[in-house]
Amino acid sequence: MALICCSGVDFTNRFPDHRRMPVARAPRSRRLPRYVVILAGGEGKRFWPRSRRRAPKQLLAIEGRRTLLQETVRRLLPLCSWERVVVVTNAQHAAAVRHQLPRVRADQILVEPVGRNTAACIALGAEWIAARAGDAIMIAVPADHVIKDARGLRRTLAHACVVATDADALVTVGIAPVRPETGYGYIELGKRIAGQGGACWVRRFHEKPSLPKARAYLAGGRHMWNSGMFVFKAGVVRRALQQCVPELYGALEGVWATPRGVARRLQRAYRTIPSVSFDIAVMQPAAAMHGAGPPVAVVRGDFDWSDVGSWVAMPEIWGCDERGNAALGRMVPIDSSDSIVYCPERLVALVGVKDLIVVDSEDALLICSRQRAQDVQRVTHELKERGWSQYL
Amino acid sequence: MALICCSGVDFTNRFPDHRRMPVARAPRSRRLPRYVVILAGGEGKRFWPRSRRRAPKQLLAIEGRRTLLQETVRRLLPLCSWERVVVVTNAQHAAAVRHQLPRVRADQILVEPVGRNTAACIALGAEWIAARAGDAIMIAVPADHVIKDARGLRRTLAHACVVATDADALVTVGIAPVRPETGYGYIELGKRIAGQGGACWVRRFHEKPSLPKARAYLAGGRHMWNSGMFVFKAGVVRRALQQCVPELYGALEGVWATPRGVARRLQRAYRTIPSVSFDIAVMQPAAAMHGAGPPVAVVRGDFDWSDVGSWVAMPEIWGCDERGNAALGRMVPIDSSDSIVYCPERLVALVGVKDLIVVDSEDALLICSRQRAQDVQRVTHELKERGWSQYL
């Protein structure tokens, strides 16, 4: 299966770095068409008051002028044409997705009746591609991450496409950790895959670790952050779904076989579909089969990356002033430091404050201690309790 | 001059309390018509971002539904009719004043070409009354104070009217201090005025004291807060102005003598008028003359009172929740305490914060440490520096 032998190259890095390696290339004849499936059904409760039931994180311009969804498509487009971009979303957000991506045709926007987590989204995308293109490469990416180095991302995904084609593997993208982050899942690396430009087999997936564990992962050099991006042949992932979550696969199999009655079939299927993440339903069990199931590989992500889990992630994206204040919008800080301000439509003056998160929206305002960013969800609970659903 | 003798009454209070005294009443024949002059030309820089050049504190509804100016008129109206309410404001705010007080006729709104502090405002009011009514009682009050006990205020002012009539005095309203406040001026009491229901002569005025001095004033029981409210005959205050600030008096004397050309005469007068407060220009020198000038008296204010010097004053006015949070607007506090939120048009959620002032407005937002309320003025300086005058 190996196309180019890379023995004799000296690997001194902690992680195999494919930039320094001869990257495997499939001969022209073996290249499969590529489809990008964008997972745009998330909720983003930790971004209240900007994210709402009607406008979750991926539909917001928290990075700048374009929304995260628009940025995601923009970054990936050189990998395939507009006709091969597929967006999976749910009924509540479909109109906004169509509005934000006018060049994506309606039939490329796959609308789930309700959100059922990522396993269902990926199964839906795989079925759609299988019905359209037979076997093809499927690149599945979340719509709500921030990546500035689009070129690096595409280089990584192109590498993953080669590995997925050559090894018939479920390929995930790992990010070399730069801090002992406890908010991410980790990928434990196994053996290097011969001739695949530094790609490795996956030994195990680890859920969000404790701080001591995260420190050990960082020091050991055998773990990467799990970016939530996957590449595989549509046929390979369908077989993996069938093997690992047969009830989910069975409910969605052939849902796009004929164009008539799709909505009705989806309605029926989503009544029984389990709500489970693709990591837990497929990647983790497949990695645990050690070859008895579909092989699971990882390529190293060669780009900056943030899953923008909460407002605390924003200084990395926006940059800071000399006192550690980060803002999107007009900020006047007076004797204030280490604060995060999202206020694109209004001026914000800070006087004598520290470690605050300030988020403005049309009808609601959040002032939160930076140490309490995870507790923003408690606001939405409280709003539900009080019956103030207009702010949800 | 004394009408009713009050000797034999036992005064054990630290302050003469006129509620317990026989209040002097002028016989019907000696009662003069009463005019209320409302000083509505202030700027209120410490209330940014709600107070602006175009909308200073007195024109805002920081207390609730009505603006401070509207509340001021409402409280005082039973003392005189609408026809005897005079508002002194400046060109920048005249339209807003007219809009907020539609029942006050245009000729009762005295428009200064530019703000020149309170001595000029009071001189202008006195000239207007003299031109209309000959001698009459003039009650001069700031438009930007908060007083909930309107009945108590009117009782005090009625008392001051009697003292002003009987003693031909410049009468000021003192407030019995309840804390060693360093942000107010103080009035030092002299001898009680015989037969004037507990009114006293004023020994001296004191500017804002240091904390040790303020504590001594509070303990000694011979000092009151200077409320900035005054009552006198128009003729008496004109003579006092002539004596104490002749250049100001001379510039405004007879400005309303004929209706034609008033605006032009005011324009000319305000070019040379000194910008000085009535306290400093008239009350302090008059009290220092010890009888050689107009006599200066003080009556005890029998009501709650706040000059609302900054946002820190608001909890007293709005009330607090059990954790010390005070809000005008919808607030959702989560693990937060001792914060002040003014946000009438928007919901505010606080998560894990303490001692903050949060003030919302249409185009700007202030987040300020409660200990730094006085520094809000630094924001407006900074905005000027940056040339962002739209926020001023």
mmCIF file of C-alpha atoms in Angstrom, chain B residues 129-377:
data_model
loop_
_atom_site.group_PDB
_atom_site.id
_atom_site.type_symbol
_atom_site.label_atom_id
_atom_site.label_comp_id
_atom_site.label_asym_id
_atom_site.label_seq_id
_atom_site.Cartn_x
_atom_site.Cartn_y
_atom_site.Cartn_z
ATOM 1 C CA ILE B 129 -39.129 87.627 38.819
ATOM 2 C CA ALA B 130 -38.376 91.279 39.574
ATOM 3 C CA ALA B 131 -39.487 92.242 36.055
ATOM 4 C CA ARG B 132 -42.718 90.215 36.342
ATOM 5 C CA ALA B 133 -43.786 90.469 39.970
ATOM 6 C CA GLY B 134 -41.823 93.198 41.686
ATOM 7 C CA ASP B 135 -40.832 91.694 44.985
ATOM 8 C CA ALA B 136 -41.712 88.030 45.489
ATOM 9 C CA ILE B 137 -40.283 84.956 47.157
ATOM 10 C CA MET B 138 -37.847 83.008 45.033
ATOM 11 C CA ILE B 139 -37.214 79.314 45.781
ATOM 12 C CA ALA B 140 -34.105 78.178 43.923
ATOM 13 C CA VAL B 141 -33.518 74.413 43.649
ATOM 14 C CA PRO B 142 -31.199 72.196 41.569
ATOM 15 C CA ALA B 143 -32.947 70.007 38.995
ATOM 16 C CA ASP B 144 -30.740 66.971 39.611
ATOM 17 C CA HIS B 145 -31.356 65.892 43.203
ATOM 18 C CA VAL B 146 -33.366 62.912 44.370
ATOM 19 C CA ILE B 147 -35.858 63.467 47.187
ATOM 20 C CA LYS B 148 -38.540 60.899 47.843
ATOM 21 C CA ASP B 149 -40.382 62.683 50.668
ATOM 22 C CA ALA B 150 -41.918 65.493 48.616
ATOM 23 C CA ARG B 151 -44.225 66.479 51.476
ATOM 24 C CA GLY B 152 -41.254 66.909 53.845
ATOM 25 C CA LEU B 153 -39.437 68.974 51.219
ATOM 26 C CA ARG B 154 -42.408 71.298 50.763
ATOM 27 C CA ARG B 155 -42.833 71.659 54.539
ATOM 28 C CA THR B 156 -39.173 72.697 54.791
ATOM 29 C CA LEU B 157 -39.385 75.124 51.886
ATOM 30 C CA ALA B 158 -42.584 76.676 53.248
ATOM 31 C CA HIS B 159 -40.732 77.197 56.501
ATOM 32 C CA ALA B 160 -37.817 78.772 54.619
ATOM 33 C CA CYS B 161 -40.273 81.096 52.836
ATOM 34 C CA VAL B 162 -41.491 82.381 56.198
ATOM 35 C CA VAL B 163 -37.938 82.946 57.453
ATOM 36 C CA ALA B 164 -36.960 84.680 54.201
ATOM 37 C CA THR B 165 -40.022 86.917 54.419
ATOM 38 C CA ASP B 166 -39.714 87.779 58.078
ATOM 39 C CA ALA B 167 -35.945 88.122 58.363
ATOM 40 C CA ASP B 168 -35.182 89.500 54.876
ATOM 41 C CA ALA B 169 -32.548 86.751 54.864
ATOM 42 C CA LEU B 170 -30.794 84.580 52.339
ATOM 43 C CA VAL B 171 -32.104 81.231 53.541
ATOM 44 C CA THR B 172 -30.419 77.947 52.763
ATOM 45 C CA VAL B 173 -31.670 74.416 53.415
ATOM 46 C CA GLY B 174 -29.384 72.237 55.552
ATOM 47 C CA ILE B 175 -29.567 68.442 55.797
ATOM 48 C CA ALA B 176 -28.683 66.756 59.090
ATOM 49 C CA PRO B 177 -25.684 64.558 58.222
ATOM 50 C CA VAL B 178 -26.042 60.796 58.723
ATOM 51 C CA ARG B 179 -22.473 59.823 57.748
ATOM 52 C CA PRO B 180 -19.080 61.581 57.594
ATOM 53 C CA GLU B 181 -19.545 62.450 53.911
ATOM 54 C CA THR B 182 -16.519 64.065 52.274
ATOM 55 C CA GLY B 183 -18.284 64.808 49.015
ATOM 56 C CA TYR B 184 -20.589 67.569 50.303
ATOM 57 C CA GLY B 185 -20.136 71.139 51.554
ATOM 58 C CA TYR B 186 -21.167 71.817 55.167
ATOM 59 C CA ILE B 187 -23.008 74.669 56.921
ATOM 60 C CA GLU B 188 -21.904 75.611 60.425
ATOM 61 C CA LEU B 189 -24.858 76.708 62.540
ATOM 62 C CA GLY B 190 -24.865 79.940 64.540
ATOM 63 C CA LYS B 191 -27.511 81.219 66.954
ATOM 64 C CA ARG B 192 -31.099 80.187 66.670
ATOM 65 C CA ILE B 193 -33.333 82.869 65.179
ATOM 66 C CA ALA B 194 -35.945 83.804 67.714
ATOM 67 C CA GLY B 195 -39.441 82.817 66.751
ATOM 68 C CA GLN B 196 -38.511 81.200 63.417
ATOM 69 C CA GLY B 197 -39.340 77.588 64.200
ATOM 70 C CA GLY B 198 -35.793 76.368 64.756
ATOM 71 C CA ALA B 199 -34.118 78.263 61.917
ATOM 72 C CA CYS B 200 -30.574 79.405 62.731
ATOM 73 C CA TRP B 201 -28.210 82.038 61.500
ATOM 74 C CA VAL B 202 -25.317 80.625 59.519
ATOM 75 C CA ARG B 203 -21.904 80.988 61.118
ATOM 76 C CA ARG B 204 -19.835 79.743 58.211
ATOM 77 C CA PHE B 205 -19.858 77.588 55.103
ATOM 78 C CA HIS B 206 -17.235 74.864 54.744
ATOM 79 C CA GLU B 207 -16.104 73.294 51.475
ATOM 80 C CA LYS B 208 -15.835 69.508 51.115
ATOM 81 C CA PRO B 209 -13.925 68.413 54.243
ATOM 82 C CA SER B 210 -11.294 65.759 54.865
ATOM 83 C CA LEU B 211 -12.561 62.558 56.469
ATOM 84 C CA PRO B 212 -11.353 63.469 60.014
ATOM 85 C CA LYS B 213 -13.046 66.868 59.688
ATOM 86 C CA ALA B 214 -16.241 65.284 58.356
ATOM 87 C CA ARG B 215 -16.222 62.920 61.348
ATOM 88 C CA ALA B 216 -15.786 65.869 63.722
ATOM 89 C CA TYR B 217 -18.691 67.723 62.039
ATOM 90 C CA LEU B 218 -20.892 64.648 62.383
ATOM 91 C CA ALA B 219 -19.983 64.169 66.047
ATOM 92 C CA GLY B 220 -20.219 67.840 66.993
ATOM 93 C CA GLY B 221 -23.800 68.296 65.888
ATOM 94 C CA ARG B 222 -23.301 71.924 64.757
ATOM 95 C CA HIS B 223 -22.927 71.235 61.029
ATOM 96 C CA MET B 224 -25.362 70.361 58.294
ATOM 97 C CA TRP B 225 -24.898 69.287 54.678
ATOM 98 C CA ASN B 226 -25.365 72.112 52.215
ATOM 99 C CA SER B 227 -28.229 71.024 49.970
ATOM 100 C CA GLY B 228 -27.801 73.795 47.406
ATOM 101 C CA MET B 229 -31.420 74.937 47.838
ATOM 102 C CA PHE B 230 -32.056 78.595 48.608
ATOM 103 C CA VAL B 231 -35.036 80.781 49.461
ATOM 104 C CA PHE B 232 -35.091 84.592 49.495
ATOM 105 C CA LYS B 233 -37.021 87.592 48.340
ATOM 106 C CA ALA B 234 -36.049 88.509 44.798
ATOM 107 C CA GLY B 235 -35.215 91.999 46.041
ATOM 108 C CA VAL B 236 -32.983 90.658 48.821
ATOM 109 C CA VAL B 237 -30.957 88.393 46.556
ATOM 110 C CA ARG B 238 -30.585 91.166 43.959
ATOM 111 C CA ARG B 239 -29.139 93.461 46.596
ATOM 112 C CA ALA B 240 -26.855 90.646 47.792
ATOM 113 C CA LEU B 241 -25.641 89.999 44.247
ATOM 114 C CA GLN B 242 -25.048 93.707 43.734
ATOM 115 C CA GLN B 243 -22.990 93.787 46.917
ATOM 116 C CA CYS B 244 -21.049 90.534 46.449
ATOM 117 C CA VAL B 245 -20.617 90.170 42.650
ATOM 118 C CA PRO B 246 -21.336 93.615 41.226
ATOM 119 C CA GLU B 247 -19.906 92.780 37.765
ATOM 120 C CA LEU B 248 -22.287 89.858 37.439
ATOM 121 C CA TYR B 249 -25.245 91.810 38.784
ATOM 122 C CA GLY B 250 -24.437 94.775 36.560
ATOM 123 C CA ALA B 251 -24.292 92.594 33.458
ATOM 124 C CA LEU B 252 -27.733 91.065 34.075
ATOM 125 C CA GLU B 253 -29.618 93.919 35.752
ATOM 126 C CA GLY B 254 -32.797 94.735 33.886
ATOM 127 C CA VAL B 255 -32.166 92.101 31.216
ATOM 128 C CA TRP B 256 -35.919 91.288 31.139
ATOM 129 C CA ALA B 257 -37.039 94.940 31.397
ATOM 130 C CA THR B 258 -38.430 94.890 27.843
ATOM 131 C CA PRO B 259 -39.300 91.688 25.978
ATOM 132 C CA ARG B 260 -37.547 92.793 22.777
ATOM 133 C CA GLY B 261 -33.853 92.154 22.405
ATOM 134 C CA VAL B 262 -33.529 89.797 25.389
ATOM 135 C CA ALA B 263 -31.503 87.204 23.460
ATOM 136 C CA ARG B 264 -29.088 89.841 22.218
ATOM 137 C CA ARG B 265 -28.701 91.392 25.674
ATOM 138 C CA LEU B 266 -28.037 87.934 27.160
ATOM 139 C CA GLN B 267 -25.461 87.148 24.498
ATOM 140 C CA ARG B 268 -23.617 90.340 25.339
ATOM 141 C CA ALA B 269 -23.904 89.886 29.106
ATOM 142 C CA TYR B 270 -22.642 86.275 29.075
ATOM 143 C CA ARG B 271 -19.436 87.313 27.345
ATOM 144 C CA THR B 272 -18.225 88.961 30.563
ATOM 145 C CA ILE B 273 -20.093 87.144 33.323
ATOM 146 C CA PRO B 274 -17.796 85.263 35.719
ATOM 147 C CA SER B 275 -18.439 81.537 36.118
ATOM 148 C CA VAL B 276 -18.867 81.122 39.858
ATOM 149 C CA SER B 277 -21.172 79.224 42.143
ATOM 150 C CA PHE B 278 -23.807 81.064 44.166
ATOM 151 C CA ASP B 279 -22.369 79.550 47.352
ATOM 152 C CA ILE B 280 -18.932 80.974 46.741
ATOM 153 C CA ALA B 281 -20.024 84.261 45.158
ATOM 154 C CA VAL B 282 -22.801 85.210 47.565
ATOM 155 C CA MET B 283 -23.581 82.877 50.477
ATOM 156 C CA GLN B 284 -20.039 82.498 51.824
ATOM 157 C CA PRO B 285 -19.120 86.223 51.670
ATOM 158 C CA ALA B 286 -22.522 87.228 53.073
ATOM 159 C CA ALA B 287 -22.156 84.828 56.009
ATOM 160 C CA ALA B 288 -18.635 86.166 56.603
ATOM 161 C CA MET B 289 -19.961 89.744 56.874
ATOM 162 C CA HIS B 290 -21.701 88.860 60.145
ATOM 163 C CA GLY B 291 -24.562 91.277 59.737
ATOM 164 C CA ALA B 292 -22.854 93.931 57.620
ATOM 165 C CA GLY B 293 -24.353 92.259 54.524
ATOM 166 C CA PRO B 294 -27.634 90.410 54.017
ATOM 167 C CA PRO B 295 -28.321 87.989 56.885
ATOM 168 C CA VAL B 296 -27.829 84.306 56.077
ATOM 169 C CA ALA B 297 -30.107 81.731 57.704
ATOM 170 C CA VAL B 298 -30.512 77.978 57.549
ATOM 171 C CA VAL B 299 -33.585 75.782 57.999
ATOM 172 C CA ARG B 300 -33.322 72.082 58.671
ATOM 173 C CA GLY B 301 -34.349 69.894 55.751
ATOM 174 C CA ASP B 302 -36.975 67.489 56.992
ATOM 175 C CA PHE B 303 -36.713 64.863 54.226
ATOM 176 C CA ASP B 304 -34.449 62.242 52.672
ATOM 177 C CA TRP B 305 -32.034 63.791 50.223
ATOM 178 C CA SER B 306 -29.362 62.789 47.757
ATOM 179 C CA ASP B 307 -27.505 64.989 45.327
ATOM 180 C CA VAL B 308 -26.832 61.793 43.324
ATOM 181 C CA GLY B 309 -23.211 62.770 42.814
ATOM 182 C CA SER B 310 -22.332 59.518 41.042
ATOM 183 C CA TRP B 311 -23.686 56.037 40.299
ATOM 184 C CA VAL B 312 -22.618 54.971 43.801
ATOM 185 C CA ALA B 313 -25.625 56.886 45.151
ATOM 186 C CA MET B 314 -28.115 54.690 43.293
ATOM 187 C CA PRO B 315 -28.540 51.738 45.699
ATOM 188 C CA GLU B 316 -30.045 54.157 48.245
ATOM 189 C CA ILE B 317 -32.550 55.249 45.638
ATOM 190 C CA TRP B 318 -33.358 51.924 43.961
ATOM 191 C CA GLY B 319 -32.904 49.577 46.933
ATOM 192 C CA CYS B 320 -30.788 46.391 46.973
ATOM 193 C CA ASP B 321 -31.211 42.622 46.854
ATOM 194 C CA GLU B 322 -29.938 40.491 49.742
ATOM 195 C CA ARG B 323 -26.422 40.429 48.282
ATOM 196 C CA GLY B 324 -26.209 44.183 47.874
ATOM 197 C CA ASN B 325 -26.924 44.333 44.134
ATOM 198 C CA ALA B 326 -28.966 47.313 42.978
ATOM 199 C CA ALA B 327 -30.479 47.545 39.523
ATOM 200 C CA LEU B 328 -32.719 49.619 37.375
ATOM 201 C CA GLY B 329 -33.648 47.162 34.662
ATOM 202 C CA ARG B 330 -33.638 43.367 34.401
ATOM 203 C CA MET B 331 -30.691 41.848 36.222
ATOM 204 C CA VAL B 332 -29.743 38.162 36.582
ATOM 205 C CA PRO B 333 -27.021 38.016 39.258
ATOM 206 C CA ILE B 334 -25.213 34.672 39.640
ATOM 207 C CA ASP B 335 -22.749 34.494 42.562
ATOM 208 C CA SER B 336 -22.409 38.275 42.307
ATOM 209 C CA SER B 337 -22.645 40.992 44.941
ATOM 210 C CA ASP B 338 -22.550 44.713 45.720
ATOM 211 C CA SER B 339 -22.950 45.752 42.120
ATOM 212 C CA ILE B 340 -24.899 48.640 40.620
ATOM 213 C CA VAL B 341 -26.567 48.089 37.269
ATOM 214 C CA TYR B 342 -28.368 50.714 35.212
ATOM 215 C CA CYS B 343 -29.750 49.009 32.191
ATOM 216 C CA PRO B 344 -33.383 49.933 31.596
ATOM 217 C CA GLU B 345 -33.500 48.732 27.971
ATOM 218 C CA ARG B 346 -31.575 45.444 28.184
ATOM 219 C CA LEU B 347 -31.105 42.395 30.384
ATOM 220 C CA VAL B 348 -27.829 42.194 32.327
ATOM 221 C CA ALA B 349 -26.381 38.923 33.602
ATOM 222 C CA LEU B 350 -23.601 39.070 36.195
ATOM 223 C CA VAL B 351 -21.535 35.929 36.816
ATOM 224 C CA GLY B 352 -19.047 35.801 39.693
ATOM 225 C CA VAL B 353 -18.452 39.560 39.946
ATOM 226 C CA LYS B 354 -18.367 41.999 42.878
ATOM 227 C CA ASP B 355 -18.352 45.769 43.412
ATOM 228 C CA LEU B 356 -19.027 46.718 39.811
ATOM 229 C CA ILE B 357 -20.907 49.600 38.268
ATOM 230 C CA VAL B 358 -22.487 48.697 34.941
ATOM 231 C CA VAL B 359 -24.198 51.422 32.941
ATOM 232 C CA ASP B 360 -25.718 50.813 29.579
ATOM 233 C CA SER B 361 -26.689 53.324 26.928
ATOM 234 C CA GLU B 362 -27.647 53.214 23.293
ATOM 235 C CA ASP B 363 -24.122 53.456 21.892
ATOM 236 C CA ALA B 364 -21.776 53.049 24.874
ATOM 237 C CA LEU B 365 -21.326 50.882 27.912
ATOM 238 C CA LEU B 366 -19.470 51.535 31.162
ATOM 239 C CA ILE B 367 -18.005 48.840 33.395
ATOM 240 C CA CYS B 368 -16.383 50.475 36.400
ATOM 241 C CA SER B 369 -15.046 49.364 39.736
ATOM 242 C CA ARG B 370 -17.313 50.732 42.459
ATOM 243 C CA GLN B 371 -14.290 52.274 44.174
ATOM 244 C CA ARG B 372 -13.522 54.222 41.000
ATOM 245 C CA ALA B 373 -16.872 55.935 40.346
ATOM 246 C CA GLN B 374 -15.239 59.376 40.483
ATOM 247 C CA ASP B 375 -12.917 58.354 37.642
ATOM 248 C CA VAL B 376 -15.729 58.041 35.136
ATOM 249 C CA GLN B 377 -14.743 61.566 34.086
#
